[in-house]
Amino acid sequence: MNRLTSFTLGFLTAIGGFLDIGDIVANSLVGARFGMSLAWVIPVGVIGVCLFSEMAGRVTAVSGRPVFDLVRERLGARAGLANLLASSAITLLVFAAEIGGVALALELASSVHYLLWVPVVGFLVWAVIWRLPFERMERTYGLLGLAMVVFAVALWRLGPDWGALWHDALSPAPPSGEDWPTWWYYAIAVFGAAMSPYAVVFFSSGGVEERWSARDLTLQRLNVFFGFPLGGLLALSLMAGAAVLLHPAGIQVDHLSQATLPVVVSLGKVGLVIAIVGFFACTFGAALEAGLATGYGVAQYFGWSWGKSVRPVQAARFHTLLLATVLAGTAIVLTTLDPVKVTEYAIVLSAAALPLTYLPIFIVANDRGYLGDRVNSRFTNIVATVYLFLVLLVAAATLPLMLWTKAGQ
Amino acid sequence: MNTGRGGDDTGHGAGPGLPRVMRLGFAVLDRQILDVDGVAVGKVDDVELSWEEGRRPVLSALLTDTGALGPRLSGRLGRTWRTLLGRLRPSGDLPVRIPPDQVHTFTPATRLTRPAPPQTRVVEDWLRTHLIERIPGGGHADSDGQ
Amino acid sequence: MPTVTASSLLGREVVDRSGERVGAVHDIVVRRRDDGGYEMAGFVVGRSALAGRFGYGATLAPPTPLHGLLAWLRRHERYLPWEDVADIGEEVIRASVASADLTPAWRAEPR
C-alpha cells in the first residue's frame, strides 16, 4: 500500500473512529437540553485528546512499547495496580455501554427489542476480536463510521440560523430552567466523551500491533491532528442538530432513536438508514476498542504476552481475559440497566479517571531513556501541564457534582 | 543531570547494553522482561540482593511471578505473610529467579540471553491446553492482515 | 547467604549518626564490577515519595513548567553511599555520618 492511500485510510479511520456511544449520547443529550451553551467543551476535549494521543503514539513509535506497559514502571506495583483496577472497571462499563449501543442500533433497524440483540452482539464482538486481523478490523469500523457525516449534512439541510448558533456557543451559561451544577456536570460528560481514556490505551497498543516505527511518526501525527478534530466536528454537528431541532421543542434524549431525529426530519428514511449504519459502526468499533483495551491494560501490567498479531495460543492468558471481559460486559447489559444511563455514568466516570491515563503518558513522554531527543517539546509540556491541572480539577469535581445534581437530573 | 540517550547509564563499560551505574528502582524494578526470542516473560516483580558476611550486597537475581508480586502489593503485612509462608511450606509460592548473568540489557526493557524459564509459563500453558486451543481458529495468526 | 529484596529496602527509614531522620529509601544504586556482577553502591534517600518514585533525576528530565516544583519536592534528596551505612535494621537503616555531610548527587559515584 503506498503512503498516500495509507494516509487517507488512516485519516478517515481517525475521523470515523473518533465517535462512540459516549459522544453520540452526550452530544445529542446536551444539545437537546442545553442548546449550544456547552459546545466549547468539545474543542477543549479534542485538543486534549490530540495532545495526549500524539504523546502516546510517539512513545509507542519510538520505543515499540505501549503506554500502559510503562504505567507500572513509573507508578510502581501498588499504585500501578490501583490505577489498573480503576481504569479496567471504567473501561468495562464503557464496553458494556457500547454493546448496549450496538444492540440499540440493531433495535432501531429491526424493531426487535435490544435485549434480544445483546447476546448476539457480545458473540460478534468476541468473534471479530478472535479472528479479524487488527488492521482490517480498525479500518472497517473506522470507515463505516464515516456514515456519521450524515449528521453534518442533516444540520446543513435543516438550514439553521448559523449566527444564532454561533452566538449560543459563545455564551457559556445554562439556559433558563437549568442550574449551574447540572450544566457543569454535563460539561464533564461531554469532556469525558471526547477524551475517552480507553481510546488512548487502545491507540498506543494498536501502534505496537501495527508495528509503528519512528518513520511512521509524521503519518501518525497527521492522523491525530487532522482526523480527531474532524471527528470533533461530527460530534459538534450531533450537538448542533439536537440544539436546533430538539432544544426548542423541549424534547429530551433518553433513547438512541431521539438522537436520530435531526437526520430523520431533514433527510427522511435514507438518512435514518445511514445514521443507523453510523451508529452501528461507531459503537461496534468502540466495543472492540474498549474490550481490547481492558485486555491490553491487564496483560501489560503483568507483563504477559498480548495482542492480536500473535496467535491466540501464544497469548492464552490475554485471550482468556478478553473472553471474560466480553462475558462480563454482556452480562452488565443483560441486567436490563438502561444502556443510555450506563453510557452517561461511563463517560462521567471516564472523565474522573482521566489523570490515571494521562499523567503516566506525560511522565514517560519526557523520558530520554525511551525517547532520546524526541521527548516533549517545551511548548507541548506547557500545554500538557495546563491539561493535567484541568483533568485533576475535573477528577476532583466529578463525584461531588454527581451527588449534588443526582447525576444530572 | 544526565540527558544523554540510551537508558539510565552514565558511560558504558565492557558489556553490550549494561550501564556502569544504575538505580534499581528506576532502571530494573517493574520493567518488562523479554526472553531471547522477544517473547514476554513477565515483569521484574522484585530484585534480590545477597551478601556474604562483612561484604557488600550484590544483585543475585531478578524475581518474577506472583510469588514476588504478591508480597509487594501488601507492603509490610505482605512481607510478614511471606516470612510466615516460607516457614510453613518452604517450597510454597516461590518466585521465579532469573540470575543477572542471563540479562542482556536492563533498559528500556529487560532482555534475556536465554528462553523464558519454564515456570513462568505454567498458567499460560494450562489456559492454552484447557481453553484457547479448543476454540476453533486459536492457532491462526492475525498478521495475514499486515 | 543472607538475602534481601529490593522492595523491602525501598521505603525503609534512614536515620543519621545522631538518630535524626534523613528520609526513606527511594532507590538503590548499584555499580557494575569488573567481573560483570552488580554490587550495591548506596541508597537514594528522600522525603517526597511522589517525585522520588517517578524517577526524576535519572533519564527523566522534569518538564519545563514543573521544574521548580519537582526540584522543590526533591530538596531533601540525599545519596547515602554504602561506606557510610552503619547498620541495616529490620525497620531502620542507620548512617555512620551526620545528615549534613550527605550530598544529593548519586551520580558522583566513581565509575
XYZ file of C-alpha atoms in Angstrom:
666
model
C 0.000 0.000 0.000
C 1.541 3.325 -0.939
C 1.881 6.118 1.551
C -0.914 8.275 0.192
C -3.532 5.512 0.364
C -2.248 4.516 3.746
C -2.518 8.099 4.930
C -6.010 8.544 3.526
C -7.195 5.332 5.121
C -5.648 6.127 8.486
C -7.028 9.629 8.341
C -10.572 8.528 7.526
C -10.317 5.868 10.227
C -9.362 8.512 12.747
C -12.442 10.575 11.852
C -14.868 7.671 11.901
C -13.244 6.063 14.918
C -13.437 9.224 17.000
C -17.117 8.856 17.803
C -18.562 6.238 20.123
C -21.757 5.730 22.101
C -20.487 8.239 24.680
C -20.146 11.020 22.106
C -23.469 10.177 20.475
C -25.398 10.174 23.751
C -23.578 13.071 25.436
C -23.683 15.446 22.481
C -27.288 14.758 21.475
C -28.465 14.909 25.048
C -26.577 18.096 25.818
C -27.663 19.765 22.578
C -31.307 18.964 23.319
C -31.117 20.147 26.894
C -28.589 22.983 26.907
C -28.552 24.137 23.278
C -25.099 25.153 22.140
C -24.036 26.541 25.510
C -21.697 23.593 26.134
C -20.254 23.471 22.611
C -16.978 24.981 23.850
C -16.213 21.758 25.740
C -15.770 19.798 22.505
C -12.753 21.773 21.216
C -11.246 21.720 24.713
C -11.599 17.928 24.783
C -10.390 17.462 21.223
C -7.216 19.481 21.801
C -6.557 17.391 24.914
C -7.074 14.074 23.194
C -4.870 15.160 20.261
C -2.122 16.269 22.606
C -2.018 13.106 24.674
C -2.650 10.713 21.774
C 0.266 12.250 19.933
C 2.473 11.717 23.011
C 1.293 8.132 23.413
C 1.793 7.487 19.688
C 5.286 8.957 19.825
C 6.299 6.838 22.831
C 4.975 3.751 21.050
C 6.554 4.505 17.691
C 9.979 5.299 19.123
C 10.194 2.705 21.897
C 7.957 -0.012 20.465
C 6.178 -0.170 23.809
C 2.578 0.736 24.545
C 1.834 3.304 27.194
C 0.211 1.063 29.767
C 3.238 -1.156 29.699
C 5.031 1.839 31.126
C 2.483 2.866 33.748
C 3.653 0.295 36.221
C 7.268 1.154 35.566
C 6.719 4.700 36.670
C 3.999 4.311 39.288
C 5.275 1.108 40.896
C 3.473 -2.153 41.577
C 0.891 -0.886 44.054
C -0.122 2.449 42.564
C 0.044 0.760 39.164
C -2.399 -1.911 40.318
C -4.786 0.636 41.819
C -4.654 2.520 38.525
C -5.243 -0.689 36.583
C -8.249 -1.718 38.683
C -9.911 1.691 38.390
C -9.255 2.021 34.656
C -10.364 -1.541 33.932
C -13.597 -1.133 35.872
C -14.454 2.035 33.948
C -13.391 0.585 30.615
C -15.596 -2.423 31.305
C -18.506 -0.072 31.940
C -17.751 1.731 28.660
C -17.556 -1.643 26.944
C -20.985 -2.578 28.303
C -22.344 0.776 27.147
C -21.005 0.207 23.627
C -22.548 -3.259 23.470
C -25.830 -1.727 24.577
C -25.360 0.926 21.881
C -24.854 -1.665 19.150
C -27.934 -3.523 20.357
C -29.959 -0.286 20.336
C -28.795 0.478 16.797
C -29.926 -3.005 15.767
C -33.235 -2.417 17.523
C -33.714 0.768 15.501
C -33.025 -1.166 12.331
C -35.084 -4.256 13.107
C -37.700 -3.297 15.715
C -36.578 -6.354 17.689
C -36.068 -5.483 21.372
C -32.446 -4.624 22.075
C -32.051 -7.137 24.899
C -32.513 -9.938 22.385
C -29.674 -8.487 20.345
C -27.253 -8.230 23.271
C -26.009 -11.866 23.297
C -25.654 -11.766 19.511
C -23.635 -8.567 19.717
C -21.462 -9.997 22.510
C -20.701 -13.028 20.381
C -19.967 -10.937 17.284
C -17.598 -8.683 19.218
C -15.727 -11.690 20.531
C -15.624 -13.361 17.109
C -14.186 -10.245 15.474
C -11.544 -9.900 18.195
C -10.756 -13.586 17.837
C -10.436 -13.774 14.073
C -10.388 -10.486 12.166
C -6.887 -9.089 11.564
C -6.170 -5.946 13.513
C -5.754 -3.513 10.675
C -8.778 -4.702 8.761
C -10.837 -4.586 11.940
C -9.853 -0.997 12.677
C -10.273 0.167 9.077
C -13.666 -1.442 8.550
C -15.337 0.182 11.511
C -13.490 3.470 11.140
C -14.569 3.811 7.508
C -18.140 2.709 8.144
C -18.181 5.244 10.971
C -17.867 7.951 8.328
C -21.585 7.409 7.815
C -21.929 9.767 10.777
C -21.198 12.579 8.309
C -24.940 12.307 7.683
C -25.420 14.353 10.848
C -23.384 17.211 9.431
C -25.390 17.024 6.185
C -28.638 16.933 8.155
C -27.639 20.008 10.118
C -26.847 21.872 6.915
C -30.145 20.785 5.346
C -32.044 21.939 8.416
C -30.813 25.393 7.470
C -30.334 26.721 10.960
C -29.668 30.342 11.792
C -25.866 29.977 11.907
C -25.422 33.360 13.547
C -27.713 32.401 16.406
C -25.960 29.037 16.841
C -22.606 30.771 16.962
C -23.956 33.297 19.423
C -25.297 30.496 21.631
C -21.965 28.713 21.526
C -20.251 31.897 22.654
C -22.485 32.387 25.671
C -21.396 29.629 28.014
C -24.097 29.702 30.668
C -27.002 27.375 31.422
C -30.237 28.191 29.534
C -33.220 29.263 31.624
C -34.652 26.492 33.745
C -31.266 24.805 34.240
C -28.863 25.408 37.109
C -25.089 25.751 37.120
C -24.154 22.458 38.844
C -26.142 20.421 36.306
C -24.630 22.418 33.474
C -21.130 21.732 34.778
C -21.993 18.082 35.296
C -22.865 17.731 31.631
C -19.786 19.714 30.672
C -17.810 16.934 32.361
C -19.820 14.319 30.461
C -19.013 15.927 27.099
C -15.374 16.293 28.146
C -15.142 12.649 29.235
C -16.750 11.502 25.993
C -14.285 13.469 23.875
C -11.199 12.481 25.864
C -12.202 8.790 26.248
C -9.133 7.370 28.020
C -9.659 3.789 26.814
C -9.117 5.048 23.288
C -5.606 6.204 24.172
C -4.759 2.802 25.654
C -6.134 1.182 22.537
C -4.384 3.660 20.258
C -0.918 3.044 21.649
C -1.326 -0.726 21.966
C -2.651 -0.723 18.421
C 0.537 1.063 17.413
C 2.506 -1.894 18.711
C 0.208 -4.335 16.916
C 0.735 -2.441 13.671
C 4.477 -2.230 14.367
C 4.858 1.521 14.125
C 8.384 2.783 13.952
C 9.878 6.246 14.126
C 9.273 6.520 10.360
C 5.511 6.352 10.907
C 5.571 9.315 13.251
C 4.700 12.008 10.719
C 1.815 9.992 9.366
C 0.582 9.302 12.845
C 0.709 12.957 13.802
C -1.219 13.991 10.690
C -3.904 11.423 11.517
C -4.195 12.683 15.052
C -4.030 16.411 14.367
C -6.435 16.364 11.424
C -8.519 13.233 11.920
C -9.532 13.835 15.520
C -10.597 17.480 15.036
C -12.733 16.412 12.075
C -14.215 13.713 14.293
C -14.811 16.511 16.787
C -16.718 18.425 14.095
C -19.035 15.449 13.720
C -19.575 15.496 17.471
C -20.329 19.180 17.206
C -22.863 18.599 14.431
C -24.620 15.985 16.581
C -24.910 18.611 19.297
C -25.947 21.376 16.923
C -28.592 19.200 15.261
C -30.123 18.456 18.632
C -29.825 22.100 19.642
C -31.626 23.286 16.504
C -34.384 20.713 16.445
C -34.892 19.213 19.899
C -33.974 22.065 22.234
C -36.742 24.486 21.105
C -39.270 21.622 21.134
C -38.258 20.623 24.643
C -37.525 17.022 23.620
C -35.096 15.192 25.926
C -32.807 12.478 24.644
C -33.269 9.346 26.699
C -33.225 6.860 23.872
C -30.966 6.478 20.871
C -33.904 6.981 18.494
C -34.261 10.606 19.625
C -30.646 11.212 18.641
C -31.561 10.329 15.061
C -34.414 12.890 14.876
C -32.382 15.675 13.177
C -31.462 13.225 10.421
C -34.979 11.824 10.080
C -36.544 15.276 9.866
C -34.188 16.645 7.244
C -33.247 13.546 5.233
C -36.052 11.086 5.848
C -35.733 7.297 5.669
C -32.483 7.243 3.702
C -30.916 9.479 6.303
C -32.149 7.223 9.064
C -30.626 4.152 7.418
C -27.271 5.899 7.051
C -27.444 7.156 10.643
C -28.126 3.640 11.900
C -25.158 2.311 9.929
C -23.081 5.081 11.501
C -24.309 4.268 14.997
C -23.637 0.594 14.458
C -20.128 1.158 13.131
C -19.174 3.649 15.840
C -20.469 1.611 18.738
C -19.276 -1.721 17.377
C -15.833 -0.320 16.654
C -15.693 1.253 20.104
C -16.835 -2.009 21.710
C -13.885 -3.739 20.067
C -11.551 -0.986 21.227
C -12.818 -0.924 24.795
C -12.828 -4.724 25.059
C -9.294 -4.969 23.745
C -8.183 -2.046 25.924
C -9.194 -3.972 29.039
C -7.149 -6.958 27.904
C -4.202 -4.792 26.916
C -4.144 -2.984 30.260
C -4.158 -6.124 32.398
C -1.717 -8.086 30.228
C 0.667 -5.158 30.154
C 0.569 -4.717 33.901
C 1.561 -8.344 34.491
C 3.910 -8.494 31.522
C 2.058 -11.320 29.716
C 2.344 -11.735 26.007
C -0.614 -9.999 24.421
C -2.010 -8.786 21.176
C -3.910 -9.788 18.097
C -0.800 -10.012 15.951
C 0.382 -13.115 17.811
C -1.535 -16.381 17.558
C -4.144 -16.780 20.298
C -2.417 -19.965 21.515
C 0.661 -17.867 22.185
C -1.270 -15.339 24.225
C -3.583 -17.688 26.115
C -3.933 -15.532 29.233
C -4.687 -12.450 27.146
C -7.379 -14.204 25.131
C -8.902 -15.820 28.212
C -9.140 -12.380 29.724
C -10.798 -10.984 26.587
C -13.324 -13.788 26.696
C -14.078 -12.988 30.331
C -14.359 -9.262 29.504
C -16.853 -9.906 26.727
C -18.909 -12.151 29.010
C -18.852 -9.597 31.844
C -19.744 -6.691 29.548
C -22.619 -8.612 28.004
C -23.839 -9.622 31.453
C -23.906 -5.968 32.585
C -26.188 -5.011 29.674
C -28.374 -8.069 30.238
C -29.180 -6.816 33.756
C -31.622 -4.543 31.838
C -29.907 -1.399 33.060
C -30.802 1.357 30.615
C -27.864 1.482 28.133
C -28.184 5.254 27.788
C -27.868 5.655 31.563
C -24.921 3.238 31.634
C -23.301 5.382 28.948
C -23.822 8.562 30.941
C -22.194 7.047 34.011
C -19.397 5.549 31.939
C -18.368 8.846 30.342
C -18.613 10.854 33.542
C -16.515 8.293 35.417
C -14.078 8.241 32.489
C -13.639 11.956 32.961
C -12.896 11.408 36.643
C -10.322 8.757 35.776
C -8.522 10.821 33.130
C -5.449 11.596 35.285
C -4.826 7.858 35.689
C -4.075 7.533 31.990
C -2.768 10.964 31.144
C -0.310 11.520 33.988
C 1.807 8.431 33.187
C 1.805 9.315 29.483
C 3.054 12.764 30.364
C 5.837 11.417 32.602
C 7.051 8.841 30.098
C 6.893 11.277 27.169
C 9.666 13.181 28.960
C 11.944 10.171 29.493
C 15.060 10.348 27.344
C 15.738 6.718 28.157
C 12.816 5.888 25.870
C 12.569 8.775 23.508
C 16.076 10.173 23.159
C 15.713 13.657 21.702
C 12.088 13.010 20.721
C 10.884 13.916 24.208
C 8.146 16.523 24.577
C 8.974 19.983 23.362
C 8.750 22.828 25.818
C 5.544 24.009 24.203
C 3.935 20.559 24.467
C 4.956 20.351 28.110
C 3.419 23.688 28.956
C 0.099 22.910 27.245
C 0.097 19.379 28.700
C 0.671 20.729 32.200
C -2.317 23.016 31.816
C -4.353 19.993 30.731
C -3.093 17.916 33.637
C -4.297 20.541 36.071
C -7.576 20.649 34.188
C -8.118 16.873 34.345
C -7.158 16.840 38.034
C -9.725 19.557 38.644
C -12.335 17.619 36.675
C -11.489 14.441 38.580
C -11.895 16.215 41.897
C -15.165 17.887 40.879
C -16.881 14.899 39.266
C -18.120 12.904 42.237
C -19.324 15.896 44.272
C -21.187 17.206 41.217
C -22.643 13.785 40.539
C -24.021 13.570 44.077
C -25.134 17.193 44.160
C -27.050 17.042 40.880
C -28.229 13.443 41.436
C -26.344 12.522 38.248
C -27.709 15.421 36.248
C -31.438 15.115 36.916
C 21.797 15.662 35.256
C 22.266 13.086 32.558
C 20.488 13.950 29.365
C 22.202 11.501 27.056
C 20.473 8.685 25.227
C 20.416 5.017 25.982
C 18.871 4.143 29.307
C 19.978 5.055 32.727
C 23.659 4.811 32.072
C 26.430 7.240 32.614
C 29.083 5.779 30.377
C 29.277 2.238 29.099
C 31.685 -0.347 30.377
C 32.576 -3.581 28.649
C 29.088 -5.114 28.434
C 26.789 -4.616 25.443
C 23.946 -2.598 26.892
C 24.746 -2.743 30.544
C 25.209 0.509 32.392
C 28.077 1.037 34.798
C 25.915 2.622 37.480
C 22.138 2.405 37.715
C 19.223 2.859 40.060
C 17.442 -0.427 40.670
C 14.047 1.131 41.297
C 14.188 3.235 38.183
C 16.014 1.022 35.725
C 15.190 -2.539 36.793
C 12.127 -2.877 39.000
C 8.753 -3.241 37.231
C 10.299 -3.368 33.771
C 9.079 -5.773 31.111
C 11.143 -8.957 30.744
C 11.554 -10.311 27.219
C 13.351 -13.554 26.516
C 15.941 -14.115 23.810
C 13.192 -14.525 21.174
C 11.391 -11.376 22.263
C 8.620 -13.327 23.999
C 7.119 -11.576 27.024
C 8.129 -13.383 30.208
C 6.645 -11.093 32.843
C 7.674 -8.051 34.801
C 10.636 -7.664 37.118
C 8.453 -8.016 40.182
C 11.345 -7.742 42.611
C 15.126 -7.780 42.798
C 17.079 -9.944 45.187
C 20.325 -8.812 46.802
C 22.505 -11.162 48.804
C 25.785 -10.871 50.614
C 28.499 -12.706 52.436
C 29.125 -11.520 55.977
C 31.042 -8.264 56.005
C 30.897 -7.798 52.213
C 28.801 -5.523 50.009
C 25.457 -6.933 48.867
C 25.370 -7.968 45.232
C 22.484 -8.266 42.786
C 21.782 -12.007 42.923
C 18.529 -12.441 40.993
C 15.587 -10.794 39.286
C 12.352 -12.180 40.699
C 9.175 -12.526 38.704
C 5.724 -14.152 39.018
C 3.025 -13.779 41.656
C 5.318 -15.196 44.322
C 7.302 -11.972 44.050
C 4.490 -9.586 43.179
C 2.101 -10.646 45.952
C 4.251 -9.523 48.864
C 4.977 -6.178 47.201
C 1.316 -5.316 46.873
C 0.557 -5.549 50.526
C 3.703 -3.889 51.811
C 4.858 -4.670 55.305
C 1.973 -7.019 56.014
C 2.851 -8.938 52.870
C 6.445 -9.364 53.974
C 5.373 -10.805 57.304
C 2.984 -13.021 55.430
C 5.738 -14.272 53.203
C 8.083 -14.979 56.138
C 5.295 -16.986 57.683
C 4.507 -18.767 54.450
C 8.178 -19.515 53.977
C 8.309 -21.170 57.402
C 5.142 -23.152 56.897
C 5.915 -24.572 53.481
C 9.411 -23.762 52.323
C 8.697 -24.814 48.753
C 5.467 -22.805 48.582
C 4.640 -19.962 46.239
C 8.241 -19.202 45.351
C 9.044 -16.544 42.774
C 10.890 -17.420 39.591
C 14.534 -16.383 39.865
C 16.499 -15.094 36.921
C 20.249 -14.793 37.559
C 21.667 -11.428 36.477
C 24.219 -13.021 34.140
C 21.309 -14.015 31.879
C 20.414 -10.373 31.335
C 21.442 -8.824 28.062
C 20.117 -5.322 28.718
C 18.090 -3.706 31.521
C 16.592 -0.636 29.864
C 14.215 0.157 28.338
C 13.138 -3.478 28.757
C 14.958 -6.342 30.403
C 16.146 -8.619 27.615
C 17.416 -12.069 28.478
C 20.062 -14.108 26.711
C 18.001 -17.302 27.055
C 14.465 -18.600 26.532
C 11.931 -17.891 29.263
C 12.232 -20.024 32.417
C 9.551 -22.765 32.110
C 7.974 -21.932 35.495
C 6.791 -18.564 34.143
C 4.609 -20.333 31.611
C 2.585 -22.609 33.881
C -0.684 -20.627 33.833
C -0.265 -19.707 30.182
C 0.224 -23.342 29.229
C -2.696 -24.529 31.324
C -5.071 -21.995 29.797
C -3.811 -22.820 26.345
C -4.338 -26.577 26.573
C -7.590 -26.365 28.502
C -9.291 -23.448 26.797
C -7.755 -21.444 23.985
C -6.536 -24.388 21.906
C -10.024 -25.892 21.946
C -11.662 -22.854 20.357
C -11.592 -23.123 16.547
C -9.103 -20.759 14.979
C -6.871 -20.411 18.012
C -3.803 -21.384 16.066
C -4.175 -18.752 13.378
C -2.012 -15.683 13.427
C -3.601 -12.383 12.706
C -0.650 -10.983 10.888
C -2.017 -12.028 7.457
C -3.586 -8.596 7.719
C -0.216 -6.877 7.632
C 23.974 -16.438 52.313
C 21.620 -13.751 53.686
C 19.333 -12.177 51.112
C 17.048 -9.190 50.959
C 14.649 -7.971 48.283
C 14.901 -4.513 46.793
C 11.226 -3.897 47.507
C 11.730 -4.495 51.218
C 14.542 -1.923 51.284
C 12.600 0.690 49.343
C 10.682 2.878 51.727
C 12.728 1.900 54.770
C 13.506 4.733 57.204
C 17.008 6.173 57.200
C 18.478 7.950 60.242
C 21.865 9.581 60.617
C 24.587 9.079 63.230
C 22.709 11.048 65.853
C 19.414 9.306 65.153
C 17.956 12.238 63.224
C 15.651 11.230 60.347
C 17.134 11.688 56.871
C 14.180 10.281 54.941
C 13.149 6.999 53.355
C 14.942 4.861 50.788
C 13.719 5.930 47.345
C 16.067 3.911 45.277
C 19.082 1.618 45.392
C 22.130 2.484 43.352
C 24.209 -0.406 42.036
C 27.543 -0.404 40.250
C 28.992 -2.942 37.875
C 32.096 -4.778 38.972
C 34.851 -5.927 36.666
C 33.515 -9.496 36.738
C 30.200 -8.257 35.326
C 28.130 -8.590 38.511
C 26.405 -5.647 40.131
C 27.191 -4.617 43.685
C 25.425 -2.213 45.988
C 26.784 1.319 45.776
C 24.352 3.171 48.013
C 20.848 4.464 48.637
C 18.966 7.450 47.279
C 17.139 8.833 50.296
C 14.379 11.397 50.158
C 11.187 12.615 51.746
C 8.797 13.129 48.853
C 7.888 9.663 47.649
C 5.963 11.208 44.756
C 8.862 12.821 42.952
C 11.213 10.043 44.036
C 9.131 7.214 42.692
C 8.591 8.714 39.251
C 12.345 8.545 38.823
C 13.190 12.154 38.196
C 16.928 12.515 38.473
C 17.721 9.570 36.200
C 16.983 9.817 32.453
C 13.776 11.560 33.299
C 14.069 15.322 32.908
C 11.416 17.374 34.669
C 9.104 19.012 32.114
C 9.559 22.728 31.708
C 6.757 24.259 33.744
C 7.244 21.810 36.604
C 10.996 22.227 37.007
C 10.695 24.313 40.106
C 8.008 22.217 41.715
C 9.921 18.963 41.272
C 13.195 20.482 42.411
C 11.365 21.706 45.486
C 9.811 18.290 46.111
C 13.244 16.719 45.813
C 15.017 19.250 48.013
C 15.588 16.701 50.766
C 17.036 14.093 48.446
C 20.399 12.727 49.603
C 22.748 9.998 48.483
C 23.912 7.596 51.180
C 26.926 5.613 49.927
C 27.355 2.077 51.193
C 30.579 3.101 53.005
C 28.523 5.394 55.219
C 25.932 2.770 56.186
C 26.432 1.661 59.790
C 23.648 -0.870 60.076
C 20.680 -2.175 58.084
C 17.944 -2.985 60.562
C 14.534 -4.532 60.011
C 12.862 -1.136 60.379
C 15.599 1.472 60.118
C 18.841 1.962 58.234
C 21.464 3.850 60.258
C 24.120 6.011 58.659
C 27.559 6.405 60.243
C 27.786 10.080 59.290
C 25.790 13.211 60.055
C 22.988 14.061 57.629
C 24.631 17.404 56.888
C 27.584 15.530 55.365
C 25.444 13.757 52.771
C 25.198 15.245 49.279
C 22.313 14.872 46.804
C 24.481 13.606 43.948
C 24.264 9.864 43.453
C 25.826 10.285 40.057
C 29.135 11.282 41.660
C 29.569 7.548 42.279
C 33.050 6.586 40.955
C 32.870 4.678 37.718
